PDB file of C-alpha atoms in Angstrom:
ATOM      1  CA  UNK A 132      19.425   6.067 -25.345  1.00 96.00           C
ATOM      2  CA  UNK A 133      16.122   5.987 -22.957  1.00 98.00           C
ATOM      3  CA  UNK A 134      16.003   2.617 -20.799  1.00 98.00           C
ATOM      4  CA  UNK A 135      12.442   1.956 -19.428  1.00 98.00           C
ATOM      5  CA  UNK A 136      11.945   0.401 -15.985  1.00 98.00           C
ATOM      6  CA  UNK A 137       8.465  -1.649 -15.900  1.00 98.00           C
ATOM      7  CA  UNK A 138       7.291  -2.871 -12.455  1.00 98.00           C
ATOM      8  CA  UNK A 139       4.044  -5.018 -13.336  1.00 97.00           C
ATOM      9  CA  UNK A 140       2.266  -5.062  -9.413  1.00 97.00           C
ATOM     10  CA  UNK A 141      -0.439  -7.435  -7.870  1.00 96.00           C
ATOM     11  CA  UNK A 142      -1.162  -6.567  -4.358  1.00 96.00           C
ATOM     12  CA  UNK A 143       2.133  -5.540  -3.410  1.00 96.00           C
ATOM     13  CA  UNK A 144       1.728  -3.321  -1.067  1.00 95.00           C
ATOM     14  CA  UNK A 145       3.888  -4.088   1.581  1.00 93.00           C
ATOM     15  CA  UNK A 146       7.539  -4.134  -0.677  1.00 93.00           C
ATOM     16  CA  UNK A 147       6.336  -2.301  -3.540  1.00 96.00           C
ATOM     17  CA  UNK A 148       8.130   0.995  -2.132  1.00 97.00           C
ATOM     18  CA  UNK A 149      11.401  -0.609  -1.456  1.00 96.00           C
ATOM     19  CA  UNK A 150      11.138  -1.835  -5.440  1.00 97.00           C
ATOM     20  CA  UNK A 151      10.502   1.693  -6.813  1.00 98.00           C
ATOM     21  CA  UNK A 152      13.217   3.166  -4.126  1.00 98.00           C
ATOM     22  CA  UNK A 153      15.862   0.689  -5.699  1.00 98.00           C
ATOM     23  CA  UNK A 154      15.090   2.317  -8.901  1.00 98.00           C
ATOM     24  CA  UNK A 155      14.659   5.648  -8.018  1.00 98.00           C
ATOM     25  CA  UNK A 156      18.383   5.627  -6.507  1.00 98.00           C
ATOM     26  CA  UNK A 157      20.012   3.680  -9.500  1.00 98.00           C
ATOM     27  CA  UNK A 158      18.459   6.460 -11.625  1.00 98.00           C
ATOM     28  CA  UNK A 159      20.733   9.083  -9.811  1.00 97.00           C
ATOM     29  CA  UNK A 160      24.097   7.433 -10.068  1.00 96.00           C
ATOM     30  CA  UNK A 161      24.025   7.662 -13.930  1.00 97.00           C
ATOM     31  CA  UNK A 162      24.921  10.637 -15.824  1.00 95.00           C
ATOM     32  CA  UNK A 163      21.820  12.165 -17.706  1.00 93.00           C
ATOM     33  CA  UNK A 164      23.868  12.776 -20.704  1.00 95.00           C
ATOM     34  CA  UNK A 165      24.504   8.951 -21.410  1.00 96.00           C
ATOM     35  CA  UNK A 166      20.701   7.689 -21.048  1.00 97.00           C
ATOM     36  CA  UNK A 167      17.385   9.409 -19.662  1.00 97.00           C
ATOM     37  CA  UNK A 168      14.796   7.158 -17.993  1.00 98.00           C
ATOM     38  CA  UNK A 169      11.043   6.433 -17.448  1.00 98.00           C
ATOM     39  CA  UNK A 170       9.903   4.153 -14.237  1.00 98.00           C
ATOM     40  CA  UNK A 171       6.353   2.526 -14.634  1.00 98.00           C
ATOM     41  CA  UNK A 172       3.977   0.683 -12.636  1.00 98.00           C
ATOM     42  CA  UNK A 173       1.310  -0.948 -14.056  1.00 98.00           C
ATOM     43  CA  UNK A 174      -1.336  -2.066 -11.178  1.00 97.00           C
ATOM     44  CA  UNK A 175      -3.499  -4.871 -12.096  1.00 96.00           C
ATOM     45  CA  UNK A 176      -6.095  -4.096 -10.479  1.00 96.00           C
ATOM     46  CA  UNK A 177      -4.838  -4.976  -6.813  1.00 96.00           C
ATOM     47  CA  UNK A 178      -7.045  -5.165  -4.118  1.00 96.00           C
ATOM     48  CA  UNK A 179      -4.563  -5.160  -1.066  1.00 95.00           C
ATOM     49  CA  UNK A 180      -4.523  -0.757  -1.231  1.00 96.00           C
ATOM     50  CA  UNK A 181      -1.865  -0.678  -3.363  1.00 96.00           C
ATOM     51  CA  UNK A 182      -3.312   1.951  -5.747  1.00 96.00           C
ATOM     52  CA  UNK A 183      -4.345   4.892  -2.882  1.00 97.00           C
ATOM     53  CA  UNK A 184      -0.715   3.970  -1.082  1.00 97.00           C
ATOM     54  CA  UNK A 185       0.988   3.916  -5.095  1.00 97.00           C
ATOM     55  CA  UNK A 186      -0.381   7.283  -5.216  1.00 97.00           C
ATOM     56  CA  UNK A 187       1.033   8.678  -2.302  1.00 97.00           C
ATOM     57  CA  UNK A 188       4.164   7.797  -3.382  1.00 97.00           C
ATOM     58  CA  UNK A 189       4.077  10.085  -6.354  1.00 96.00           C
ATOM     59  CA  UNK A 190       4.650  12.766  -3.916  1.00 95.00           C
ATOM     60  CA  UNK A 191       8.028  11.447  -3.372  1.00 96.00           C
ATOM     61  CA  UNK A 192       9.240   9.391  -6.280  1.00 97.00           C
ATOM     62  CA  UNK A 193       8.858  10.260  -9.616  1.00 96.00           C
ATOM     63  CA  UNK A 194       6.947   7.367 -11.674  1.00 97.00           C
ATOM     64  CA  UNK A 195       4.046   7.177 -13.772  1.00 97.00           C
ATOM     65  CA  UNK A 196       1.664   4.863 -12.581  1.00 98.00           C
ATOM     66  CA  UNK A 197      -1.140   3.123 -14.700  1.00 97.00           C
ATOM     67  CA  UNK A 198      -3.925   1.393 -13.761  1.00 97.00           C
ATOM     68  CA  UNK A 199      -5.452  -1.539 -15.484  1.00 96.00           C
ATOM     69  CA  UNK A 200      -9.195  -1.555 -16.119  1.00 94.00           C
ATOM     70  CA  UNK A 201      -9.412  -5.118 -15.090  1.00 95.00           C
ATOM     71  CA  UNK A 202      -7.362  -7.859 -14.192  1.00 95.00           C
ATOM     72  CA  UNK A 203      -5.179  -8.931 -16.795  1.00 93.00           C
ATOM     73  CA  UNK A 204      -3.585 -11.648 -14.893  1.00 93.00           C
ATOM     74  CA  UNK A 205       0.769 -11.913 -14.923  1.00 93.00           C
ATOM     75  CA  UNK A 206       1.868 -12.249 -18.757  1.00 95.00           C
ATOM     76  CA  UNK A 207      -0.542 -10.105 -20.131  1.00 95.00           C
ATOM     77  CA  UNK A 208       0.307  -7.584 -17.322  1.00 96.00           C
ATOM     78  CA  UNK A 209       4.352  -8.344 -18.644  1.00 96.00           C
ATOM     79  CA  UNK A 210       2.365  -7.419 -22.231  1.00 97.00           C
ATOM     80  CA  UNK A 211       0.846  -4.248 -20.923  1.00 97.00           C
ATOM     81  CA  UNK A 212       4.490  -2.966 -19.729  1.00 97.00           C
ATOM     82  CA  UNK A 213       5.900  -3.766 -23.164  1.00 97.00           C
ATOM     83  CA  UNK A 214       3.144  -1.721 -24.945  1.00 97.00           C
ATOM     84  CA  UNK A 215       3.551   0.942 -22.629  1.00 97.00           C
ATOM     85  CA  UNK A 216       7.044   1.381 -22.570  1.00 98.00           C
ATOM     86  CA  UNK A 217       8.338   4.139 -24.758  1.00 97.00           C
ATOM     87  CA  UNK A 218      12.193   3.205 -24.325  1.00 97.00           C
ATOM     88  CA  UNK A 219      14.338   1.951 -26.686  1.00 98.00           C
ATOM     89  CA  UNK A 220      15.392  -0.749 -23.175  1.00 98.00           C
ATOM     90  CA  UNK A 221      12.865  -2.586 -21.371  1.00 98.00           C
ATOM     91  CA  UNK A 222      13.203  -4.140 -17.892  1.00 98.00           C
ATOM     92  CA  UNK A 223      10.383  -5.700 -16.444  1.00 98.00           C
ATOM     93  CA  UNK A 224      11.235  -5.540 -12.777  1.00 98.00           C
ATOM     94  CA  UNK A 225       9.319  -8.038 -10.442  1.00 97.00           C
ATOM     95  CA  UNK A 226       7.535  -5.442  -7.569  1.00 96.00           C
ATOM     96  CA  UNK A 227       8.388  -8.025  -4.975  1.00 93.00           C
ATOM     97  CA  UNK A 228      12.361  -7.919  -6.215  1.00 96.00           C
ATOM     98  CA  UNK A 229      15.051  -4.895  -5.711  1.00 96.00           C
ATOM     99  CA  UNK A 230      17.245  -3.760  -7.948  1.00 98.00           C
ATOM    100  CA  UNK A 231      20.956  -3.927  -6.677  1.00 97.00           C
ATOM    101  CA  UNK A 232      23.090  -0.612  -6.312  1.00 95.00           C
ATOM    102  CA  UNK A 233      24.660   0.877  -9.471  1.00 97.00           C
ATOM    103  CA  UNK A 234      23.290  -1.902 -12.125  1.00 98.00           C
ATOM    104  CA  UNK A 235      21.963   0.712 -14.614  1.00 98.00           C
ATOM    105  CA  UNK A 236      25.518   2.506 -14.374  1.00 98.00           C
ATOM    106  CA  UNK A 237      26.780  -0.731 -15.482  1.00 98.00           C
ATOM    107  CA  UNK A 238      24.577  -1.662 -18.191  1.00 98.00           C
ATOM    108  CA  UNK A 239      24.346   1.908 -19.757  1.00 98.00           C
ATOM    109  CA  UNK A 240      28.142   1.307 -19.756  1.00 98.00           C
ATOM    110  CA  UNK A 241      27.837  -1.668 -21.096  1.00 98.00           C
ATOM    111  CA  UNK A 242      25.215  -0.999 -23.917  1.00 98.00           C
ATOM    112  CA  UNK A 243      27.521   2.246 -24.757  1.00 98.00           C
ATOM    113  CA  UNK A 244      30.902  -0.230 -25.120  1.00 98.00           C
ATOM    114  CA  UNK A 245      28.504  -2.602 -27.022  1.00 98.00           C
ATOM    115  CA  UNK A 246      26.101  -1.089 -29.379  1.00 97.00           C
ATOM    116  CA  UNK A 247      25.467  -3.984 -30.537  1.00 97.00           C
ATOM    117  CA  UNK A 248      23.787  -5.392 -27.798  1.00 98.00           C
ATOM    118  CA  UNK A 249      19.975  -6.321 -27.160  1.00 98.00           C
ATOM    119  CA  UNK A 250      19.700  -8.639 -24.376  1.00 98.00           C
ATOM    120  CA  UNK A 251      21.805  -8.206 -21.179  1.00 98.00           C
ATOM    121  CA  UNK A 252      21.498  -9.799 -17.911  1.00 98.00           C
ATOM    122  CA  UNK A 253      23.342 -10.073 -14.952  1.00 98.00           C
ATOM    123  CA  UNK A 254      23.384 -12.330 -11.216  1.00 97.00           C
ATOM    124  CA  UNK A 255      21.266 -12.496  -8.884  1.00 96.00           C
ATOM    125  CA  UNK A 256      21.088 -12.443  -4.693  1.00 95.00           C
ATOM    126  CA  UNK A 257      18.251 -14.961  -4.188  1.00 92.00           C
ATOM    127  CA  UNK A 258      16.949 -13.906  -0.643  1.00 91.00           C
ATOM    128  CA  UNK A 259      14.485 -16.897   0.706  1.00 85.00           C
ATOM    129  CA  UNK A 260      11.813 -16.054   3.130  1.00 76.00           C
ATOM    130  CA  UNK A 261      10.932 -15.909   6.018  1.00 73.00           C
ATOM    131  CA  UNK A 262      14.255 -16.096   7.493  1.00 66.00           C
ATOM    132  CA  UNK A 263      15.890 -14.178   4.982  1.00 70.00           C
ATOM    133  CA  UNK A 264      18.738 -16.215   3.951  1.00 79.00           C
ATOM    134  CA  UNK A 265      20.721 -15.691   0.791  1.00 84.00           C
ATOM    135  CA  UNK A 266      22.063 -17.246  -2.465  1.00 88.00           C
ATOM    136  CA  UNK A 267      24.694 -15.830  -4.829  1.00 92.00           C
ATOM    137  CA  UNK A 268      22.848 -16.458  -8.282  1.00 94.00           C
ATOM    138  CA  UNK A 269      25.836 -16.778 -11.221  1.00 95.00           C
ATOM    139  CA  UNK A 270      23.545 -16.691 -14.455  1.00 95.00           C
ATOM    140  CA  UNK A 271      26.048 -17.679 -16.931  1.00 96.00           C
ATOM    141  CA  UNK A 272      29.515 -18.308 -17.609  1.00 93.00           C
ATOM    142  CA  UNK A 273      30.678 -16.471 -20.451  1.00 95.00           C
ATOM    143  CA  UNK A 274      30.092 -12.787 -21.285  1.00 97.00           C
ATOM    144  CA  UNK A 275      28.185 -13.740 -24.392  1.00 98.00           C
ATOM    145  CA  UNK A 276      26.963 -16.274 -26.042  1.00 97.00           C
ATOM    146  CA  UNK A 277      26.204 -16.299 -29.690  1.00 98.00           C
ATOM    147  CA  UNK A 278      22.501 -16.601 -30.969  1.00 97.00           C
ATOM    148  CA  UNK A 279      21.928 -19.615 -32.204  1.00 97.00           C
ATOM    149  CA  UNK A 280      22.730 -23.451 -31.103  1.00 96.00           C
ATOM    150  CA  UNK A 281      25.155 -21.479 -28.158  1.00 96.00           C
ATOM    151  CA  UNK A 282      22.492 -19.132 -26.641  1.00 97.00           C
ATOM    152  CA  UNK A 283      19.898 -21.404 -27.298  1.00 96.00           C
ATOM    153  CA  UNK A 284      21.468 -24.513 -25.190  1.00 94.00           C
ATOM    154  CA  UNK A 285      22.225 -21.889 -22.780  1.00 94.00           C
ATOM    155  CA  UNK A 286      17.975 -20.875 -22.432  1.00 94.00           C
ATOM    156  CA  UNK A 287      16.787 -24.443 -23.191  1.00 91.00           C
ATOM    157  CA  UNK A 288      18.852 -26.540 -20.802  1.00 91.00           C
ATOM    158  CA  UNK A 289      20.144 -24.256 -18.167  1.00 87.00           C
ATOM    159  CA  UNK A 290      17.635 -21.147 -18.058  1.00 91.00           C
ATOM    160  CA  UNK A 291      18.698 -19.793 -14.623  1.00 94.00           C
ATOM    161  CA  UNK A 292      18.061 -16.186 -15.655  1.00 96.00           C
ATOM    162  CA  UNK A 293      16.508 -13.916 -12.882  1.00 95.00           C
ATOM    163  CA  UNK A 294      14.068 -12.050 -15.248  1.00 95.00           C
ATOM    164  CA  UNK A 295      14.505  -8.758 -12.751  1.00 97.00           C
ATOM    165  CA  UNK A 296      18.104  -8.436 -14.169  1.00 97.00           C
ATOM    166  CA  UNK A 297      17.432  -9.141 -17.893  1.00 98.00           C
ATOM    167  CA  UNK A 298      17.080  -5.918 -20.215  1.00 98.00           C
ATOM    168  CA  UNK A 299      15.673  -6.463 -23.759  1.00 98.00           C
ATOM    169  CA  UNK A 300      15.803  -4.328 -26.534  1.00 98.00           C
ATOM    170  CA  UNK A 301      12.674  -2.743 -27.969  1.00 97.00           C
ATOM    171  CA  UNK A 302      13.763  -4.194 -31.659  1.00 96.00           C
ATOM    172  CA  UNK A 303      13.939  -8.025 -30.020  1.00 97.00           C
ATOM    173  CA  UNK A 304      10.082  -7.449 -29.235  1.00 97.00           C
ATOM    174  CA  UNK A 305       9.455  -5.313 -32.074  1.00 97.00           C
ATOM    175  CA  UNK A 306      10.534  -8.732 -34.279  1.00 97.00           C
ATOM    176  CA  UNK A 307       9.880 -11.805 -32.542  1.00 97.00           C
ATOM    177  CA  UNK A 308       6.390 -10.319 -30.491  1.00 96.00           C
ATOM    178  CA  UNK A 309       5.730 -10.355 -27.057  1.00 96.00           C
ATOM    179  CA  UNK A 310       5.571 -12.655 -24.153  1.00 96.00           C
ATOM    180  CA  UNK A 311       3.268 -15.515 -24.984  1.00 94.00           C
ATOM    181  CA  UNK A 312      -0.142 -15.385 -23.379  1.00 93.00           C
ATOM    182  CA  UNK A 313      -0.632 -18.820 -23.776  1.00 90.00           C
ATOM    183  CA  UNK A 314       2.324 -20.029 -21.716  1.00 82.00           C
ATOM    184  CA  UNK A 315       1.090 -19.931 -17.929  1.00 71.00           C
ATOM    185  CA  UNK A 316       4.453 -21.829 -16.718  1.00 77.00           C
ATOM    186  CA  UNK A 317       7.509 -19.686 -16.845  1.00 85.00           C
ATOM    187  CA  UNK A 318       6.916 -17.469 -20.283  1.00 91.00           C
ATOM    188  CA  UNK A 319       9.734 -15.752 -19.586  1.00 94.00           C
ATOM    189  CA  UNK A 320      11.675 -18.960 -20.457  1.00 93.00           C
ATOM    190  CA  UNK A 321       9.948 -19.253 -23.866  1.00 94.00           C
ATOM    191  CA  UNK A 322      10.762 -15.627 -24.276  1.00 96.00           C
ATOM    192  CA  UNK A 323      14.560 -16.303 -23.952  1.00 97.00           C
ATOM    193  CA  UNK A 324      14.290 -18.997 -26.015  1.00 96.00           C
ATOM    194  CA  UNK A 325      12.533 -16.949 -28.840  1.00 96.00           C
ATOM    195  CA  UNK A 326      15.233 -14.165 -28.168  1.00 97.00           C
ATOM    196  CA  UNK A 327      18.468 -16.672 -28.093  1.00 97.00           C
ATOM    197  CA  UNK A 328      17.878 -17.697 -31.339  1.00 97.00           C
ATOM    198  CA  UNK A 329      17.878 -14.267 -33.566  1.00 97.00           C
ATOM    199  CA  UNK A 330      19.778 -12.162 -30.643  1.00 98.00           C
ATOM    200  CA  UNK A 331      23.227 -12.769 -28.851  1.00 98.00           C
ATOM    201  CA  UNK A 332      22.642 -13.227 -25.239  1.00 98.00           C
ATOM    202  CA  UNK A 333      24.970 -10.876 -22.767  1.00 98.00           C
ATOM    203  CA  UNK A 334      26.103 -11.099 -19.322  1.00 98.00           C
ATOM    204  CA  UNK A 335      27.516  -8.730 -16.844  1.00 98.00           C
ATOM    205  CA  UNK A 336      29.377 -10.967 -14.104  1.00 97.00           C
ATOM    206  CA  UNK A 337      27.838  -8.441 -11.264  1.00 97.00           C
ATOM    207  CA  UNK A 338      24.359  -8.801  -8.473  1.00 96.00           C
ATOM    208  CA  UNK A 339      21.713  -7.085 -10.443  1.00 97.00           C
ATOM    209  CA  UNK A 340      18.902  -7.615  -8.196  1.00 97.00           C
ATOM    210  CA  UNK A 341      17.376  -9.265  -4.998  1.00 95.00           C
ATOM    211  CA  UNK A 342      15.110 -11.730  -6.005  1.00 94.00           C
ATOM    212  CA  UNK A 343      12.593 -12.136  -2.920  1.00 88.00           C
ATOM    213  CA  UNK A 344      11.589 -15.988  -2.765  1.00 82.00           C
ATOM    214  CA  UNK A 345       8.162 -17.492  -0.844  1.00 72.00           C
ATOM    215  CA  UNK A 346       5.392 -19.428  -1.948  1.00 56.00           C
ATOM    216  CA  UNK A 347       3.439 -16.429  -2.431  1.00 54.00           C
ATOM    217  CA  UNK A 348       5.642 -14.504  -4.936  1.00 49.00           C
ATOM    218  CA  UNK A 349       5.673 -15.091  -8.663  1.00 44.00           C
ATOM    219  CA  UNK A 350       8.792 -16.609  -9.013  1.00 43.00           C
ATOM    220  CA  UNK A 351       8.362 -20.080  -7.481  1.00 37.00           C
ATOM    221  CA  UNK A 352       4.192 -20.156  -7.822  1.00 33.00           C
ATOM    222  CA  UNK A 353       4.049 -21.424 -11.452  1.00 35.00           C
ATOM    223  CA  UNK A 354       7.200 -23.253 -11.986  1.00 35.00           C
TER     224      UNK A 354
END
């Protein structure tokens, strides 16, 4: 099993290490024999420095970075990861979020106990800036939720998933395509949607990630 982690990055400069750090250490707490990884960040074409500081991180972290030849703007960047993913797992980790200690221990785990599995999420720690204050994010209920009317009520009505958490299997986009670059509002809801109603949607009841909230970050700009 090979997971891919994807961090798609706009001008990012000033968390962007802490992201890739948070990756870089949940990488070392799982045993090589159960899953092998690749970390990616795709720049699109910042223009904060992020590329000549992303490059002096290579020194220190191991990722592959790639550099878009122009602007593709957020869901076709999301595209870009998906295309250059070579995993048979893809997380597409927001550069501005952090991934919580020992969450790819616990989905490897998980995906080993459930081969069945293609989509898997987990909480979220909502952290709200400036002042830093926090919010336990429960994403759902149950552990899963069949595809179908379930999953699909689940997406539709209630869609509180924190897309830095959720970990999609290369045959979900392989079938139903990628994100759609026609949605500008949240197309990581339609994506869900798409995916709840072929795939079972799965839930580890555990923080997978700080999700850094402002009105500058992509979480809260387009909803």
């Amino acid at each position: 099993m090979k997971i891919s982690i994807c961090i798609p990055s706009y001008n990012k400069k000033a968390i962007i290490e802490t992201c890739i750090k948070s990756v870089v250490q949940n990488i070392r707490e799982v045993d090589e024999s159960q899953c092998s990884f690749e970390l990616l960040v795709i720049d699109d074409r910042s223009t904060d420095g992020s590329v000549e500081f992303l490059h002096g991180l290579m020194a220190t972290y191991p990722f592959l970075l790639i550099e878009n030849r122009e602007n593709k703007g957020l869901v076709k960047n999301w595209n870009e990861c998906i295309l250059q993913a070579s995993g048979d797992f893809i997380l597409i980790l927001h550069a501005d979020d952090i991934l919580s200690s020992l969450i790819l221990k616990k989905y490897v785990a998980y995906f080993l106990a459930n081969p069945d599995c293609k989509f898997l999420h987990a909480n979220a720690t909502d952290v709200f800036l400036p002042f830093f204050k926090s919010n336990e994010r429960v994403t759902q209920q149950e552990k899963v939720l069949a595809h179908g009317d379930p999953a699909l009520r689940k997406i539709i009505l209630n869609n509180n998933l924190a897309c830095s958490t959720v970990i999609v299997s290369r045959a979900c986009y392989d079938k139903l395509g990628n994100f759609d670059e026609n949605c500008w509002v949240s197309p990581d809801w339609e994506m869900w949607a798409r995916i709840a109603k072929d795939f079972d949607i799965h839930h580890i009841n555990v923080p997978g990630a700080f999700v850094i909230l402002d009105n500058k970050n992509t979480h809260t700009s387009g909803i």
